[in-house]
């Protein structure tokens, strides 16, 4: 089993666009809240009751229907361990978040990877059809990392109706805040995107008791270093996750930062809009160059370069841009504004090197 590889570290003069991080400084009040947590000699309240209480109030659930982890990837690992073992299967779309296969392998379960649609989204009918009597968990990733596609609300409802109610479904919404942000991309949606935690309405886990929604403070909230994610779902399912967790993993500093970030939500939404507008500007510029790339509703873009991926990653690296190269394409995080002209210049060079008819080229 290959070890998990983190996005490449960037040289001092390069832009790190490989881990979908937020390029901004912490939100107002966050550093003060972290610095105020000085009892390094004491264990934290690792159940993060204060943060759970705040999130529960926001989403109209009880604090026990909220579970905090050291990043949402920790929650994923817990849910997989709680549900899955040798002889069971975890179903998810592929290509998707690169941590899924490894976490499933560690549990002893088998991965059932359902190929993405030709336009890089989830094939929900095929995912539902892949659910069988050995299925222990299904993961839906919207927006999908690394392609940026979203699942529609109606197609998600049809999917949940097709999945047996005793199969747990995880809706991984690490990038949810970016979906409806910015001026352009949301207008292009054929139907509203699924939203596990709609504001002013009950979480979808209230409608579907077998659904767990995962969110993170690592992306839009810019707290990747502090490792805080949360799950919302039925208390019984979350208790099972809690029973597989490594105790005491959530730090007091992480909880304090998350609470302070929630209090600065107005600033958060402004920043998310800046990133979303930057993303849409890059998308439009690449399309004008002649690229065919999926519309992204997250904070990254996907170039489906196929066999040309490695060479293109070299070109981007030489331009001072550290990106995430997969076997079939390149994911580029939307980062600092200064990176955009470098990216567009390198993208033009790469496009010029692609053979006519390459799938990443738009038919003119
Ligand atoms: C789809 C998806 N889910 C979950 C995570 C995990 O984020 P974290 O553990 O930082 O909350 C990531 C991080 O890249 C991701 O892309």
Tab-separated table of C-alpha atoms and ligand atoms in Angstrom:
chain	number	residue	atom	x	y	z
A	1	UNK	CA	0.000	0.000	0.000
A	2	UNK	CA	1.555	3.363	-0.974
A	3	UNK	CA	2.061	5.825	1.876
A	4	UNK	CA	-0.106	8.977	1.856
A	5	UNK	CA	1.826	11.708	0.064
A	6	UNK	CA	1.235	15.262	1.128
A	7	UNK	CA	1.108	18.059	-1.470
A	8	UNK	CA	4.705	19.048	-2.286
A	9	UNK	CA	6.316	21.722	-0.118
A	10	UNK	CA	7.130	24.822	-2.149
A	11	UNK	CA	10.552	26.445	-2.473
A	12	UNK	CA	10.716	29.857	-0.814
A	13	UNK	CA	10.071	31.682	-4.084
A	14	UNK	CA	7.362	29.316	-5.407
A	15	UNK	CA	3.599	29.316	-4.894
A	16	UNK	CA	2.230	26.248	-3.116
A	17	UNK	CA	-0.915	25.386	-5.022
A	18	UNK	CA	-0.846	21.679	-4.195
A	19	UNK	CA	-3.012	21.226	-1.068
A	20	UNK	CA	-6.126	23.385	-1.577
A	21	UNK	CA	-5.110	25.640	1.264
A	22	UNK	CA	-6.382	29.128	1.913
A	23	UNK	CA	-3.828	31.833	0.998
A	24	UNK	CA	-5.063	34.328	3.602
A	25	UNK	CA	-3.900	35.077	7.145
A	26	UNK	CA	-6.133	33.847	10.004
A	27	UNK	CA	-9.478	35.611	10.364
A	28	UNK	CA	-9.677	38.500	12.872
A	29	UNK	CA	-9.659	37.276	16.470
A	30	UNK	CA	-8.257	33.825	15.675
A	31	UNK	CA	-4.638	34.382	16.686
A	32	UNK	CA	-5.767	36.053	19.935
A	33	UNK	CA	-8.067	33.106	20.723
A	34	UNK	CA	-5.283	30.577	20.122
A	35	UNK	CA	-2.689	32.524	22.096
A	36	UNK	CA	-5.111	32.742	25.032
A	37	UNK	CA	-5.093	28.923	25.326
A	38	UNK	CA	-1.920	28.599	27.380
A	39	UNK	CA	-2.629	25.561	29.588
A	40	UNK	CA	-0.244	23.372	27.629
A	41	UNK	CA	0.194	21.135	30.697
A	42	UNK	CA	-3.494	20.113	30.723
A	43	UNK	CA	-5.313	17.784	28.371
A	44	UNK	CA	-7.911	19.560	26.253
A	45	UNK	CA	-11.652	18.918	26.312
A	46	UNK	CA	-11.122	16.760	23.271
A	47	UNK	CA	-14.866	16.310	22.776
A	48	UNK	CA	-14.779	20.071	22.089
A	49	UNK	CA	-18.098	20.653	23.846
A	50	UNK	CA	-18.004	24.432	23.399
A	51	UNK	CA	-17.463	24.095	19.654
A	52	UNK	CA	-20.050	21.303	19.377
A	53	UNK	CA	-22.580	23.429	21.244
A	54	UNK	CA	-22.032	26.363	18.880
A	55	UNK	CA	-22.253	24.188	15.761
A	56	UNK	CA	-25.320	22.386	17.122
A	57	UNK	CA	-27.093	25.701	17.731
A	58	UNK	CA	-26.253	26.892	14.209
A	59	UNK	CA	-27.556	23.751	12.571
A	60	UNK	CA	-30.512	22.964	14.811
A	61	UNK	CA	-29.231	19.671	16.223
A	62	UNK	CA	-28.094	18.504	19.667
A	63	UNK	CA	-24.408	18.691	20.656
A	64	UNK	CA	-24.298	14.856	20.558
A	65	UNK	CA	-25.267	14.992	16.881
A	66	UNK	CA	-21.986	16.836	16.291
A	67	UNK	CA	-18.602	15.134	16.448
A	68	UNK	CA	-15.301	16.997	16.215
A	69	UNK	CA	-12.151	15.403	14.830
A	70	UNK	CA	-8.571	16.431	14.218
A	71	UNK	CA	-9.457	17.261	10.625
A	72	UNK	CA	-12.335	15.742	8.697
A	73	UNK	CA	-9.932	13.067	7.449
A	74	UNK	CA	-9.772	11.758	11.024
A	75	UNK	CA	-13.573	11.571	11.059
A	76	UNK	CA	-13.529	9.685	7.777
A	77	UNK	CA	-11.047	7.205	9.207
A	78	UNK	CA	-13.229	6.732	12.287
A	79	UNK	CA	-16.402	6.192	10.262
A	80	UNK	CA	-14.646	3.695	7.996
A	81	UNK	CA	-13.215	1.771	10.981
A	82	UNK	CA	-16.593	1.825	12.726
A	83	UNK	CA	-18.464	0.382	9.743
A	84	UNK	CA	-16.034	-1.588	7.643
A	85	UNK	CA	-13.878	-4.685	8.024
A	86	UNK	CA	-12.572	-7.565	5.899
A	87	UNK	CA	-15.435	-8.884	3.774
A	88	UNK	CA	-17.176	-5.520	3.433
A	89	UNK	CA	-16.983	-2.903	0.692
A	90	UNK	CA	-16.729	0.872	0.684
A	91	UNK	CA	-18.164	2.445	-2.457
A	92	UNK	CA	-17.050	5.817	-3.821
A	93	UNK	CA	-16.518	7.682	-7.056
A	94	UNK	CA	-13.059	7.672	-8.615
A	95	UNK	CA	-11.090	9.807	-9.132
A	96	UNK	CA	-11.828	11.491	-5.820
A	97	UNK	CA	-10.031	12.420	-2.585
A	98	UNK	CA	-6.768	10.506	-2.587
A	99	UNK	CA	-7.058	9.562	1.106
A	100	UNK	CA	-10.106	7.312	0.557
A	101	UNK	CA	-8.371	4.193	-0.830
A	102	UNK	CA	-5.737	4.084	1.923
A	103	UNK	CA	-8.231	4.546	4.744
A	104	UNK	CA	-10.374	1.754	3.339
A	105	UNK	CA	-7.380	-0.578	2.954
A	106	UNK	CA	-6.388	-0.016	6.594
A	107	UNK	CA	-9.854	-1.157	7.718
A	108	UNK	CA	-9.420	-4.418	5.794
A	109	UNK	CA	-12.444	-3.650	3.628
A	110	UNK	CA	-12.339	-3.504	-0.180
A	111	UNK	CA	-12.736	-0.304	-2.190
A	112	UNK	CA	-15.349	-0.288	-4.946
A	113	UNK	CA	-14.379	2.633	-7.163
A	114	UNK	CA	-17.104	3.769	-9.553
A	115	UNK	CA	-15.580	5.695	-12.490
A	116	UNK	CA	-16.434	9.393	-12.747
A	117	UNK	CA	-18.678	10.459	-15.614
A	118	UNK	CA	-16.907	11.655	-18.790
A	119	UNK	CA	-17.341	15.228	-17.511
A	120	UNK	CA	-15.542	14.282	-14.255
A	121	UNK	CA	-18.564	14.188	-11.895
A	122	UNK	CA	-20.128	11.443	-9.757
A	123	UNK	CA	-22.198	8.848	-11.613
A	124	UNK	CA	-24.812	8.538	-8.873
A	125	UNK	CA	-26.990	5.854	-10.544
A	126	UNK	CA	-23.860	3.725	-11.037
A	127	UNK	CA	-22.780	4.319	-7.435
A	128	UNK	CA	-26.238	3.286	-6.209
A	129	UNK	CA	-26.086	0.210	-8.449
A	130	UNK	CA	-22.684	-0.713	-6.958
A	131	UNK	CA	-24.187	-0.875	-3.470
A	132	UNK	CA	-24.721	-4.515	-2.560
A	133	UNK	CA	-25.205	-6.685	0.470
A	134	UNK	CA	-21.527	-6.367	1.473
A	135	UNK	CA	-21.518	-2.558	1.278
A	136	UNK	CA	-20.576	-1.057	4.628
A	137	UNK	CA	-20.215	2.605	3.645
A	138	UNK	CA	-20.677	4.930	0.670
A	139	UNK	CA	-18.724	8.173	0.315
A	140	UNK	CA	-20.036	11.033	-1.810
A	141	UNK	CA	-17.626	13.939	-2.302
A	142	UNK	CA	-19.216	17.244	-3.328
A	143	UNK	CA	-17.497	19.343	-4.557
A	144	UNK	CA	-15.346	16.469	-5.711
A	145	UNK	CA	-11.641	16.687	-4.996
A	146	UNK	CA	-9.794	16.952	-7.421
A	147	UNK	CA	-12.234	17.670	-10.276
A	148	UNK	CA	-14.418	20.342	-8.626
A	149	UNK	CA	-17.800	18.992	-9.819
A	150	UNK	CA	-20.806	19.095	-7.520
A	151	UNK	CA	-23.661	16.658	-7.005
A	152	UNK	CA	-27.116	18.147	-7.622
A	153	UNK	CA	-29.658	18.299	-4.800
A	154	UNK	CA	-32.284	16.388	-6.751
A	155	UNK	CA	-29.930	13.692	-7.988
A	156	UNK	CA	-28.717	13.299	-4.428
A	157	UNK	CA	-32.302	12.844	-3.200
A	158	UNK	CA	-32.897	10.177	-5.867
A	159	UNK	CA	-29.636	8.507	-4.860
A	160	UNK	CA	-30.544	8.414	-1.164
A	161	UNK	CA	-33.929	6.932	-2.083
A	162	UNK	CA	-32.127	4.137	-3.964
A	163	UNK	CA	-29.620	3.269	-1.200
A	164	UNK	CA	-30.845	0.904	1.553
A	165	UNK	CA	-31.438	2.793	4.793
A	166	UNK	CA	-29.078	0.494	6.710
A	167	UNK	CA	-26.089	1.539	4.587
A	168	UNK	CA	-24.327	4.588	5.962
A	169	UNK	CA	-23.601	7.361	3.467
A	170	UNK	CA	-20.945	9.997	4.159
A	171	UNK	CA	-21.351	13.302	2.341
A	172	UNK	CA	-17.848	14.812	2.321
A	173	UNK	CA	-18.343	18.555	1.871
A	174	UNK	CA	-14.843	19.827	2.634
A	175	UNK	CA	-15.271	22.594	0.016
A	176	UNK	CA	-18.976	23.386	0.501
A	177	UNK	CA	-18.426	27.065	1.321
A	178	UNK	CA	-17.092	27.724	-2.187
A	179	UNK	CA	-20.060	26.304	-4.117
A	180	UNK	CA	-22.386	29.274	-4.111
A	181	UNK	CA	-19.680	31.900	-3.585
A	182	UNK	CA	-18.507	34.358	-6.203
A	183	UNK	CA	-20.451	35.891	-9.020
A	184	UNK	CA	-20.189	33.332	-11.797
A	185	UNK	CA	-19.936	29.598	-11.208
A	186	UNK	CA	-23.156	29.062	-9.239
A	187	UNK	CA	-25.077	30.526	-12.203
A	188	UNK	CA	-23.864	27.641	-14.320
A	189	UNK	CA	-25.463	24.933	-12.166
A	190	UNK	CA	-28.267	23.054	-13.924
A	191	UNK	CA	-29.856	22.428	-10.516
A	192	UNK	CA	-28.892	23.619	-7.015
A	193	UNK	CA	-25.993	21.670	-5.545
A	194	UNK	CA	-26.597	19.328	-2.638
A	195	UNK	CA	-26.007	21.056	0.693
A	196	UNK	CA	-25.871	18.865	3.766
A	197	UNK	CA	-26.114	21.836	6.117
A	198	UNK	CA	-28.448	24.415	4.550
A	199	UNK	CA	-28.660	27.624	6.575
A	200	UNK	CA	-32.035	28.126	8.190
A	201	UNK	CA	-33.151	24.550	7.540
A	202	UNK	CA	-32.524	21.164	9.123
A	203	UNK	CA	-29.389	19.230	8.123
A	204	UNK	CA	-30.014	16.545	5.506
A	205	UNK	CA	-29.086	13.978	8.165
A	206	UNK	CA	-32.453	14.731	9.795
A	207	UNK	CA	-34.197	13.642	6.592
A	208	UNK	CA	-31.842	10.685	6.037
A	209	UNK	CA	-30.858	9.057	9.353
A	210	UNK	CA	-28.184	6.987	7.556
A	211	UNK	CA	-26.411	10.144	6.306
A	212	UNK	CA	-23.380	11.761	7.957
A	213	UNK	CA	-22.194	15.165	6.760
A	214	UNK	CA	-18.505	16.048	6.999
A	215	UNK	CA	-17.171	19.594	7.028
A	216	UNK	CA	-13.758	21.074	7.800
A	217	UNK	CA	-12.158	24.244	9.099
A	218	UNK	CA	-9.075	23.537	6.947
A	219	UNK	CA	-10.184	25.065	3.645
A	220	UNK	CA	-12.493	28.114	3.599
A	221	UNK	CA	-11.751	28.869	7.263
A	222	UNK	CA	-7.991	28.674	6.688
A	223	UNK	CA	-7.160	26.564	9.760
A	224	UNK	CA	-5.468	23.598	8.055
A	225	UNK	CA	-2.538	23.661	10.496
A	226	UNK	CA	-4.806	23.380	13.539
A	227	UNK	CA	-6.658	20.244	12.343
A	228	UNK	CA	-10.362	20.692	13.066
A	229	UNK	CA	-13.227	19.044	11.207
A	230	UNK	CA	-16.750	18.101	12.188
A	231	UNK	CA	-19.422	15.554	11.446
A	232	UNK	CA	-23.174	16.008	11.806
A	233	UNK	CA	-25.404	12.964	11.898
A	234	UNK	CA	-27.346	10.549	14.073
A	235	UNK	CA	-25.991	10.252	17.602
A	236	UNK	CA	-25.708	6.450	17.340
A	237	UNK	CA	-23.574	6.582	14.208
A	238	UNK	CA	-21.374	9.293	15.667
A	239	UNK	CA	-21.009	7.269	18.884
A	240	UNK	CA	-19.657	4.423	16.781
A	241	UNK	CA	-17.178	6.839	15.204
A	242	UNK	CA	-16.240	8.186	18.649
A	243	UNK	CA	-15.515	4.642	19.812
A	244	UNK	CA	-12.843	4.194	17.141
A	245	UNK	CA	-11.253	7.623	17.650
A	246	UNK	CA	-7.803	8.078	19.131
A	247	UNK	CA	-8.710	9.766	22.422
A	248	UNK	CA	-7.785	13.383	23.128
A	249	UNK	CA	-6.825	14.267	19.539
A	250	UNK	CA	-8.631	17.606	19.219
A	251	UNK	CA	-6.608	20.399	20.793
A	252	UNK	CA	-7.857	23.328	22.847
A	253	UNK	CA	-6.086	25.676	20.450
A	254	UNK	CA	-7.848	24.133	17.450
A	255	UNK	CA	-11.257	24.413	19.122
A	256	UNK	CA	-10.621	28.013	20.148
A	257	UNK	CA	-9.536	28.926	16.621
A	258	UNK	CA	-12.616	27.282	15.119
A	259	UNK	CA	-14.932	29.136	17.510
A	260	UNK	CA	-13.223	32.458	16.773
A	261	UNK	CA	-13.484	31.783	13.029
A	262	UNK	CA	-17.203	31.128	13.318
A	263	UNK	CA	-17.537	34.474	15.087
A	264	UNK	CA	-15.789	36.154	12.120
A	265	UNK	CA	-18.100	34.656	9.524
A	266	UNK	CA	-18.746	37.912	7.683
A	267	UNK	CA	-15.004	38.227	6.907
A	268	UNK	CA	-14.926	34.561	5.995
A	269	UNK	CA	-17.638	34.944	3.391
A	270	UNK	CA	-15.842	37.959	1.868
A	271	UNK	CA	-12.653	35.937	1.516
A	272	UNK	CA	-14.404	32.929	0.101
A	273	UNK	CA	-15.989	35.192	-2.516
A	274	UNK	CA	-12.541	36.542	-3.467
A	275	UNK	CA	-11.240	33.002	-4.007
A	276	UNK	CA	-14.361	31.952	-5.921
A	277	UNK	CA	-14.110	34.991	-8.209
A	278	UNK	CA	-10.397	34.287	-8.744
A	279	UNK	CA	-11.236	30.661	-9.579
A	280	UNK	CA	-13.883	31.698	-12.091
A	281	UNK	CA	-11.541	34.268	-13.646
A	282	UNK	CA	-8.861	31.602	-14.128
A	283	UNK	CA	-11.446	29.173	-15.506
A	284	UNK	CA	-12.628	31.725	-18.048
A	285	UNK	CA	-9.073	32.681	-19.036
A	286	UNK	CA	-8.106	29.036	-19.534
A	287	UNK	CA	-11.251	28.414	-21.561
A	288	UNK	CA	-10.409	31.428	-23.730
A	289	UNK	CA	-6.932	29.946	-24.293
A	290	UNK	CA	-8.598	26.813	-25.626
A	291	UNK	CA	-8.644	24.495	-22.598
A	292	UNK	CA	-11.468	22.057	-21.964
A	293	UNK	CA	-11.722	21.776	-18.185
A	294	UNK	CA	-14.609	21.030	-15.848
A	295	UNK	CA	-16.314	23.931	-14.100
A	296	UNK	CA	-15.071	23.924	-10.504
A	297	UNK	CA	-17.207	24.823	-7.499
A	298	UNK	CA	-14.319	24.462	-5.037
A	299	UNK	CA	-11.009	26.297	-4.500
A	300	UNK	CA	-9.067	24.404	-7.162
A	301	UNK	CA	-9.165	23.604	-10.869
A	302	UNK	CA	-8.620	20.324	-12.692
A	303	UNK	CA	-6.666	19.979	-15.927
A	304	UNK	CA	-7.425	16.537	-17.442
A	305	UNK	CA	-3.992	16.107	-19.024
A	306	UNK	CA	-3.824	12.313	-19.193
A	307	UNK	CA	-0.409	11.093	-20.384
A	308	UNK	CA	0.854	14.695	-20.590
A	309	UNK	CA	0.443	15.221	-16.839
A	310	UNK	CA	4.049	14.729	-15.724
A	311	UNK	CA	5.503	17.011	-18.410
A	312	UNK	CA	2.919	19.701	-17.643
A	313	UNK	CA	3.683	19.537	-13.911
A	314	UNK	CA	7.350	20.155	-14.790
A	315	UNK	CA	6.394	23.225	-16.831
A	316	UNK	CA	4.319	24.559	-13.943
A	317	UNK	CA	7.097	23.832	-11.469
A	318	UNK	CA	9.616	25.675	-13.644
A	319	UNK	CA	7.210	28.636	-13.565
A	320	UNK	CA	7.304	28.596	-9.752
A	321	UNK	CA	3.969	26.841	-9.279
A	322	UNK	CA	3.814	23.707	-7.132
A	323	UNK	CA	0.682	21.779	-8.114
A	324	UNK	CA	-0.733	18.325	-7.421
A	325	UNK	CA	-0.097	15.893	-10.246
A	326	UNK	CA	-2.168	12.685	-10.350
A	327	UNK	CA	-1.727	9.940	-12.950
A	328	UNK	CA	-4.519	11.398	-15.088
A	329	UNK	CA	-4.413	15.124	-14.517
A	330	UNK	CA	-3.294	18.125	-12.501
A	331	UNK	CA	-5.117	19.847	-9.667
A	332	UNK	CA	-4.226	23.487	-9.135
A	333	UNK	CA	-5.361	25.239	-5.970
A	334	UNK	CA	-6.614	28.804	-6.265
A	335	UNK	CA	-4.092	30.670	-4.138
A	336	UNK	CA	-2.373	34.043	-4.129
A	337	UNK	CA	-3.411	36.588	-6.755
A	338	UNK	CA	0.219	36.953	-7.882
A	339	UNK	CA	0.226	33.311	-8.975
A	340	UNK	CA	-2.497	33.854	-11.579
A	341	UNK	CA	-0.420	35.473	-14.373
A	342	UNK	CA	2.311	32.844	-13.903
A	343	UNK	CA	-0.313	30.118	-14.126
A	344	UNK	CA	-1.931	31.487	-17.258
A	345	UNK	CA	1.438	31.878	-19.021
A	346	UNK	CA	2.486	28.309	-18.146
A	347	UNK	CA	-0.944	26.989	-19.141
A	348	UNK	CA	-0.580	28.549	-22.586
A	349	UNK	CA	2.819	26.846	-23.020
A	350	UNK	CA	1.331	23.500	-21.996
A	351	UNK	CA	-1.702	23.894	-24.248
A	352	UNK	CA	0.543	24.703	-27.214
A	353	UNK	CA	2.396	21.430	-26.605
A	354	UNK	CA	-0.756	19.267	-26.640
A	355	UNK	CA	-1.521	17.310	-29.782
A	356	UNK	CA	-4.663	18.276	-31.715
A	357	UNK	CA	-7.610	16.279	-30.396
A	358	UNK	CA	-6.192	15.984	-26.872
A	359	UNK	CA	-9.126	15.788	-24.410
A	360	UNK	CA	-7.874	18.860	-22.522
A	361	UNK	CA	-8.197	20.925	-25.727
A	362	UNK	CA	-11.494	22.549	-26.556
A	363	UNK	CA	-12.878	21.921	-30.043
A	364	UNK	CA	-12.793	25.271	-31.782
B	1	LIG	C1	-12.571	16.005	-0.038
B	1	LIG	C2	-11.749	16.186	1.194
B	1	LIG	N1	-12.209	15.696	2.337
B	1	LIG	C3	-11.528	15.821	3.479
B	1	LIG	C4	-10.302	16.461	3.492
B	1	LIG	C5	-9.564	16.496	4.782
B	1	LIG	O1	-9.421	17.756	5.295
B	1	LIG	P1	-9.039	17.975	6.818
B	1	LIG	O2	-8.614	16.667	7.381
B	1	LIG	O3	-7.948	18.966	6.794
B	1	LIG	O4	-10.298	18.474	7.466
B	1	LIG	C6	-9.773	16.987	2.328
B	1	LIG	C7	-8.450	17.630	2.323
B	1	LIG	O5	-7.829	17.859	1.336
B	1	LIG	C8	-10.518	16.834	1.141
B	1	LIG	O6	-10.064	17.297	-0.021
